[in-house]
XYZ file of N, CA, C and O in Angstrom:
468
model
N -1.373 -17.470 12.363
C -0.336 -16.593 11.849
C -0.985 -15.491 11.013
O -1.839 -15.827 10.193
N -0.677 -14.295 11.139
C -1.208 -12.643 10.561
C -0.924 -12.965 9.063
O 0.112 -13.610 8.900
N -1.714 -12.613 7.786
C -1.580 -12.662 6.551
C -1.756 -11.575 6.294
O -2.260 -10.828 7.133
N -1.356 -11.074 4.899
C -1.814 -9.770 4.292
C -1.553 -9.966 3.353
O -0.574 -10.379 2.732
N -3.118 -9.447 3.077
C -4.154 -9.490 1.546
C -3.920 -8.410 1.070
O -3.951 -7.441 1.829
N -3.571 -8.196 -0.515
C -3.663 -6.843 -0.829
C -4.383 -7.175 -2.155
O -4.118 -8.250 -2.693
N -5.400 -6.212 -2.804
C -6.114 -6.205 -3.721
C -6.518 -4.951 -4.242
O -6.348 -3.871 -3.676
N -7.153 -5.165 -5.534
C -7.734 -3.774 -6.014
C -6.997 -3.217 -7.009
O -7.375 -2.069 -7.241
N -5.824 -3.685 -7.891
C -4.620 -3.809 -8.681
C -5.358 -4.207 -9.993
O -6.249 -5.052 -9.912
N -5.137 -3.814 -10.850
C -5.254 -3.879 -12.471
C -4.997 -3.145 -13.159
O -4.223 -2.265 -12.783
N -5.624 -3.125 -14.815
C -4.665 -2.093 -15.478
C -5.479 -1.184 -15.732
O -6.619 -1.433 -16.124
N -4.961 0.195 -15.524
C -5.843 1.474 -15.845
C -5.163 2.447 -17.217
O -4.020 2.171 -17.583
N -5.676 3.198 -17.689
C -5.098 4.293 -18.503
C -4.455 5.487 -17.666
O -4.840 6.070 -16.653
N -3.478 5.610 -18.368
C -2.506 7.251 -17.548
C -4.057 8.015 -17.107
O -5.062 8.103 -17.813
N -3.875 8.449 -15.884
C -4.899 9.613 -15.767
C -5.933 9.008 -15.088
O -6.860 9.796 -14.898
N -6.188 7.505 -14.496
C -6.923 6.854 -14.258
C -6.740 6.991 -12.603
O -5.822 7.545 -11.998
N -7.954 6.283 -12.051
C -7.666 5.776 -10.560
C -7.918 4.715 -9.982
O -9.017 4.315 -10.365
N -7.424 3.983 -9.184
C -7.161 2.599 -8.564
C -7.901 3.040 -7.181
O -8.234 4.169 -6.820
N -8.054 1.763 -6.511
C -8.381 1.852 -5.119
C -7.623 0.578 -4.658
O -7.943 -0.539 -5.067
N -6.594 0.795 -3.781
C -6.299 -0.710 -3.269
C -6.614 -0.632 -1.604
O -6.752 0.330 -0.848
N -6.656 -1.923 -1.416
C -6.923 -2.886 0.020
C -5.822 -3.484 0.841
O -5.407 -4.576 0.453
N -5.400 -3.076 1.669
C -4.641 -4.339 2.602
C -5.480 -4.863 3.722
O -5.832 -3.967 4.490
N -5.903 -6.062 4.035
C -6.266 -6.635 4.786
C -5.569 -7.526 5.651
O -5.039 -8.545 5.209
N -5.523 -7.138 7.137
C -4.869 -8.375 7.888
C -5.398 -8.939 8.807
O -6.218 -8.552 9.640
N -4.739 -10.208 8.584
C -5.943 -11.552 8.775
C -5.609 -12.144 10.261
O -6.806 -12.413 10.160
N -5.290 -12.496 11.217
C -5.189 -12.920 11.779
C -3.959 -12.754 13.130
O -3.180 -13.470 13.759
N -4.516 -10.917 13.046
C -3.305 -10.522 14.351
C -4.014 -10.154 15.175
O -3.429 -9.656 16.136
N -5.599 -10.194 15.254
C -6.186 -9.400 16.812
C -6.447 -8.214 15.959
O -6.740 -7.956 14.791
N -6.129 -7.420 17.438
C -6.513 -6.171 17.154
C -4.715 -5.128 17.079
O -4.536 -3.922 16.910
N -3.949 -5.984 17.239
C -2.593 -5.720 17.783
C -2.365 -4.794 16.545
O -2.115 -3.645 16.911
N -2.380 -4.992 14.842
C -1.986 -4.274 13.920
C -2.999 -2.757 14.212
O -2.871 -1.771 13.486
N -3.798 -2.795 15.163
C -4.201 -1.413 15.145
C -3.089 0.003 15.538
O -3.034 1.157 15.113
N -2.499 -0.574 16.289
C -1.563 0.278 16.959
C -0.062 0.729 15.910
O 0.639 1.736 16.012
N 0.047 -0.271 15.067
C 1.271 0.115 14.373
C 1.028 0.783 13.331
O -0.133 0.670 12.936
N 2.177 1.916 12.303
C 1.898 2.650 11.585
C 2.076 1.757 10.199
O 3.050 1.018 10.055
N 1.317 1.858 9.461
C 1.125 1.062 7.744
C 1.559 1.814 6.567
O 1.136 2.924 6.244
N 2.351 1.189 6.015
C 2.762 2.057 4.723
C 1.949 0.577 3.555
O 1.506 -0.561 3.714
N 2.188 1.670 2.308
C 1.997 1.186 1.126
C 3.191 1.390 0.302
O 3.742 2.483 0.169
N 3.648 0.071 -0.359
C 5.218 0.103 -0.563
C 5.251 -0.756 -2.153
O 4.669 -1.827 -2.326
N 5.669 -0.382 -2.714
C 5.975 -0.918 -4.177
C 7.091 -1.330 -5.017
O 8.053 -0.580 -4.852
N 7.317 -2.339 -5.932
C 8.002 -2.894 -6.507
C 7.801 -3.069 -8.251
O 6.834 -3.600 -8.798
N 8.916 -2.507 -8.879
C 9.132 -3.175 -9.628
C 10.557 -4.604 -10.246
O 11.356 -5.012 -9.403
N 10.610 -5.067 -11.509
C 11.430 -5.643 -11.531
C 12.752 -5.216 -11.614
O 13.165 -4.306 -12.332
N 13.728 -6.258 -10.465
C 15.130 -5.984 -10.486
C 15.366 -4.862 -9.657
O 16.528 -4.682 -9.293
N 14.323 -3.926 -9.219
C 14.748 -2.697 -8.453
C 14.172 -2.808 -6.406
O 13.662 -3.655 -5.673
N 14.386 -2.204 -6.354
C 14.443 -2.701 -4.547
C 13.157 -2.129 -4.007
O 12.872 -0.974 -4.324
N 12.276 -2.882 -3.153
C 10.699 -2.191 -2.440
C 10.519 -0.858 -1.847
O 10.757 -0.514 -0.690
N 9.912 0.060 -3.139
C 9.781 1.449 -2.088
C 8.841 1.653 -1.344
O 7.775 1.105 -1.624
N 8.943 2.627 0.007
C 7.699 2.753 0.333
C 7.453 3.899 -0.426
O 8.403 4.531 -0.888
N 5.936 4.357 -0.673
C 5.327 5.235 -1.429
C 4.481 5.879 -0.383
O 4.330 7.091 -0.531
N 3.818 5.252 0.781
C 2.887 6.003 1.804
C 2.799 5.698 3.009
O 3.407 4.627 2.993
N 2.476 5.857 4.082
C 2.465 5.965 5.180
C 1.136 6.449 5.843
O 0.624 7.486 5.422
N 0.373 5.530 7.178
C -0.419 5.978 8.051
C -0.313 5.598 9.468
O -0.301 4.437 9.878
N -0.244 6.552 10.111
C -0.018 6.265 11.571
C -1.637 6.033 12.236
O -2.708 6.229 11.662
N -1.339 5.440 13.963
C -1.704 5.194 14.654
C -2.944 5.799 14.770
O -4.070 5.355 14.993
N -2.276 7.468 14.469
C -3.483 8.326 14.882
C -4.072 8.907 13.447
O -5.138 9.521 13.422
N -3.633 8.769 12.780
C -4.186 8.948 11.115
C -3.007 10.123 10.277
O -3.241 10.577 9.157
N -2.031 10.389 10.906
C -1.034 10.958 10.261
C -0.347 10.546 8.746
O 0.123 9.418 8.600
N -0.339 10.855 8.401
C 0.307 10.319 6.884
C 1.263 10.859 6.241
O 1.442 12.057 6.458
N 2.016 10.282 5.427
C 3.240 10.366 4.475
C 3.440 10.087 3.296
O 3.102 8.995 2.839
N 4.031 11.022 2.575
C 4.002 10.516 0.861
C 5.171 10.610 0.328
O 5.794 11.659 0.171
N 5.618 9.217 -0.058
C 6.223 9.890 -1.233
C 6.704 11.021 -2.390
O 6.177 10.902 -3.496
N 7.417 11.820 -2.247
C 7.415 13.097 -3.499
C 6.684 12.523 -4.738
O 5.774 13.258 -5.121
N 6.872 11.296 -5.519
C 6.908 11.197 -6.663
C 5.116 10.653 -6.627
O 4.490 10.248 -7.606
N 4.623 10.788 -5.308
C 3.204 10.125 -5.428
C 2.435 11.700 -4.697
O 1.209 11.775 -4.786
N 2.877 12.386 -4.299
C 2.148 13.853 -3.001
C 1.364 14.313 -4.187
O 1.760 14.496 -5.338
N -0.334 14.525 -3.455
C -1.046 14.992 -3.830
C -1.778 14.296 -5.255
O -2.512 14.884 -6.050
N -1.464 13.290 -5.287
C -1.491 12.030 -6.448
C -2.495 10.884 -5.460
O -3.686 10.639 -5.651
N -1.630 10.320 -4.415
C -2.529 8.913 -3.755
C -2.738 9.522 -2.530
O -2.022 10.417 -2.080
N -3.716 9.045 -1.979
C -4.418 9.004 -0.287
C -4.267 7.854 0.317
O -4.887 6.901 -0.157
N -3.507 7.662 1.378
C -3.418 6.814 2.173
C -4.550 6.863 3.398
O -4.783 8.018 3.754
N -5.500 5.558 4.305
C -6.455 5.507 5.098
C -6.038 4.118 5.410
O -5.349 3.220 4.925
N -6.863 4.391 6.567
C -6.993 3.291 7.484
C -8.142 3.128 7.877
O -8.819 4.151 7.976
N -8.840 1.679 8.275
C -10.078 1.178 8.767
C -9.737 0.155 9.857
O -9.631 -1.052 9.641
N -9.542 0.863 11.275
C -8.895 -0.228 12.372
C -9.976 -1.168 12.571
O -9.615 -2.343 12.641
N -11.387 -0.903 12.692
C -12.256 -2.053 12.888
C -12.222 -3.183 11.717
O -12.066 -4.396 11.854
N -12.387 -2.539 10.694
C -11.856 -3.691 9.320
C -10.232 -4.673 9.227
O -9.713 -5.675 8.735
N -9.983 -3.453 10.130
C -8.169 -4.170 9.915
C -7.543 -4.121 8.458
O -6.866 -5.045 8.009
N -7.822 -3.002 7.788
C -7.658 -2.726 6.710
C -7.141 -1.395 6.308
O -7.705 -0.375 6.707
N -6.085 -1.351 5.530
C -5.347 -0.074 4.862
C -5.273 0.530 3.469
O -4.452 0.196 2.616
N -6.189 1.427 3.333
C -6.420 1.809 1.782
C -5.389 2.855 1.290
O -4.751 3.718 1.892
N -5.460 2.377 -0.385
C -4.529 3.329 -1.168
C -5.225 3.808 -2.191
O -5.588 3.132 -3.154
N -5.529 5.495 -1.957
C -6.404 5.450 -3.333
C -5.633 6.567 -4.220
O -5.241 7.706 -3.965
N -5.585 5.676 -5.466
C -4.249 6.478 -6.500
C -5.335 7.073 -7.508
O -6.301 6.440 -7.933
N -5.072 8.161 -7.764
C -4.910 8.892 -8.646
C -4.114 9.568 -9.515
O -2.903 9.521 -9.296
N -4.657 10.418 -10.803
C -4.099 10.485 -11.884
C -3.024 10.014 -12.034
O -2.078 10.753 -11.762
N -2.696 8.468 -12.571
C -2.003 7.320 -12.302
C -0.921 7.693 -13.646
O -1.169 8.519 -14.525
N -0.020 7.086 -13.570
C 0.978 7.628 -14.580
C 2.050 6.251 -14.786
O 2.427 5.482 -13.901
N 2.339 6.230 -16.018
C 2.907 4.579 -16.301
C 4.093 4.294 -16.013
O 4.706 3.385 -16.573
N 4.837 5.431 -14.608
C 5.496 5.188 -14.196
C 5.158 4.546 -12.490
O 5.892 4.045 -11.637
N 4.137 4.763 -12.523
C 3.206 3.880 -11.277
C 3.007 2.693 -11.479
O 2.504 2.095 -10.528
N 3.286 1.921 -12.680
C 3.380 0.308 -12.776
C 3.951 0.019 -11.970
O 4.881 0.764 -11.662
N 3.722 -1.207 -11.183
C 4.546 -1.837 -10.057
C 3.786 -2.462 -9.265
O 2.654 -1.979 -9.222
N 4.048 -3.827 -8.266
C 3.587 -4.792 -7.719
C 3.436 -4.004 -6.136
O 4.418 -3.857 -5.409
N 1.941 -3.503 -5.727
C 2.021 -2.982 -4.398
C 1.638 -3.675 -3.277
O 0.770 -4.537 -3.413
N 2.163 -3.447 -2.085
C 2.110 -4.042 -0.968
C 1.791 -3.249 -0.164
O 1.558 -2.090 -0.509
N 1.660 -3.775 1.524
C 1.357 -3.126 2.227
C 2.292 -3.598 3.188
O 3.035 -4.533 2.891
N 2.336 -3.128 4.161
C 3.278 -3.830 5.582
C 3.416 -2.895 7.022
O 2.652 -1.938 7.150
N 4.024 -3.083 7.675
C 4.267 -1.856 9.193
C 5.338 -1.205 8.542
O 5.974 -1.719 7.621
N 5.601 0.228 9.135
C 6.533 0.466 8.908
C 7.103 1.328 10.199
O 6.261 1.605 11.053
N 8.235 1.703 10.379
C 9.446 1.202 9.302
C 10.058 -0.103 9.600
O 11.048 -0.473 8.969
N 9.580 -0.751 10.433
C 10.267 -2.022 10.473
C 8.669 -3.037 9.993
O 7.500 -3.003 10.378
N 9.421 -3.845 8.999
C 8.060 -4.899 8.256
C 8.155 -5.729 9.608
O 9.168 -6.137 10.174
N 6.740 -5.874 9.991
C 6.645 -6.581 11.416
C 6.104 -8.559 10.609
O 6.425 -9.641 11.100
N 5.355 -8.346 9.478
C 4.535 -9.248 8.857
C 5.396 -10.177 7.546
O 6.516 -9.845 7.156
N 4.804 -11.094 7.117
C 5.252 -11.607 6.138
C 4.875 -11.100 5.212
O 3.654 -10.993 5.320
N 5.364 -10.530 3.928
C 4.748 -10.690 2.907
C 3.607 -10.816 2.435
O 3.292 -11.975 2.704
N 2.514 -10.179 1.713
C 1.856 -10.993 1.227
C 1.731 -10.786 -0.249
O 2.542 -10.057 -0.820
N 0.801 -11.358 -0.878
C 1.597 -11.647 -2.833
C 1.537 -10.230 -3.471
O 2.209 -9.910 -4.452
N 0.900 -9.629 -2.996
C 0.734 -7.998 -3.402
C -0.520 -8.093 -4.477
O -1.339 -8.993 -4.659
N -0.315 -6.579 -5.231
C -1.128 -6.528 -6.115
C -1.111 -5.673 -7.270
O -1.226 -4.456 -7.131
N -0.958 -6.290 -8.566
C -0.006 -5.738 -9.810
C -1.244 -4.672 -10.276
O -2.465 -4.771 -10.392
N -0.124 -3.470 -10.500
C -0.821 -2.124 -10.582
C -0.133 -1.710 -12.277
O 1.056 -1.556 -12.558
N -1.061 -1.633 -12.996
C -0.373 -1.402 -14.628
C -0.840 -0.081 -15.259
O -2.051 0.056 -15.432
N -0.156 0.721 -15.552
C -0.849 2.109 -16.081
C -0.258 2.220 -17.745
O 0.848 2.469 -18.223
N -1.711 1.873 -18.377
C -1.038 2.050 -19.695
C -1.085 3.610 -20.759
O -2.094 4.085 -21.279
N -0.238 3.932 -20.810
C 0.106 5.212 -21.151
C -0.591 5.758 -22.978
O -0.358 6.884 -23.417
């Protein structure tokens, strides 16, 4: 069964930068073909997506993240990077990764992103 690892989450200062990881574990090569967002949560409020990478390396941002994070992909790794910049402590929040727009995968525990201001 396909897992996804996400890592690279801790706490930075406003103005700081993160690098996160999604890794998936056990689909083949099949997650190469679908498009990956990076999607976030905080408490009580509902999972946004924040980014987007397609098939062919196309990408999507969020307004409240454009020109802030870079979304990538590594199909031989099977891996989807998020690299945030000048981070702002309204970027706290538990991030994930998944297909989009339909989540094809389970869950996986994410990875708590803290920007202390």
């Amino acid at each position: 069964q396909a897992q996804l690892v996400e890592s690279g989450g801790g706490l930075v200062q406003a103005g700081g930068s993160l690098r996160l990881a999604c890794t998936v574990s056990g689909s083949g090569r099949t997650s190469s073909v679908y498009t990956w967002g990076w999607y976030r949560q905080t408490p009580g409020k509902q999972r946004d997506l924040v980014a987007s990478v397609g098939s062919g390396g196309g990408t999507n941002y969020a307004d409240s993240v454009k020109g802030r994070f870079t979304i990538s992909r590594d199909n031989a790794k099977n891996t989807v990077y998020l690299q945030m910049n000048s981070l702002k402590p309204e970027d706290t929040a538990v991030y994930y990764c998944n297909t989009v727009p339909s989540v094809r995968y389970f869950w996986g525990q994410g990875t708590q992103v803290t920007v202390s201001s």
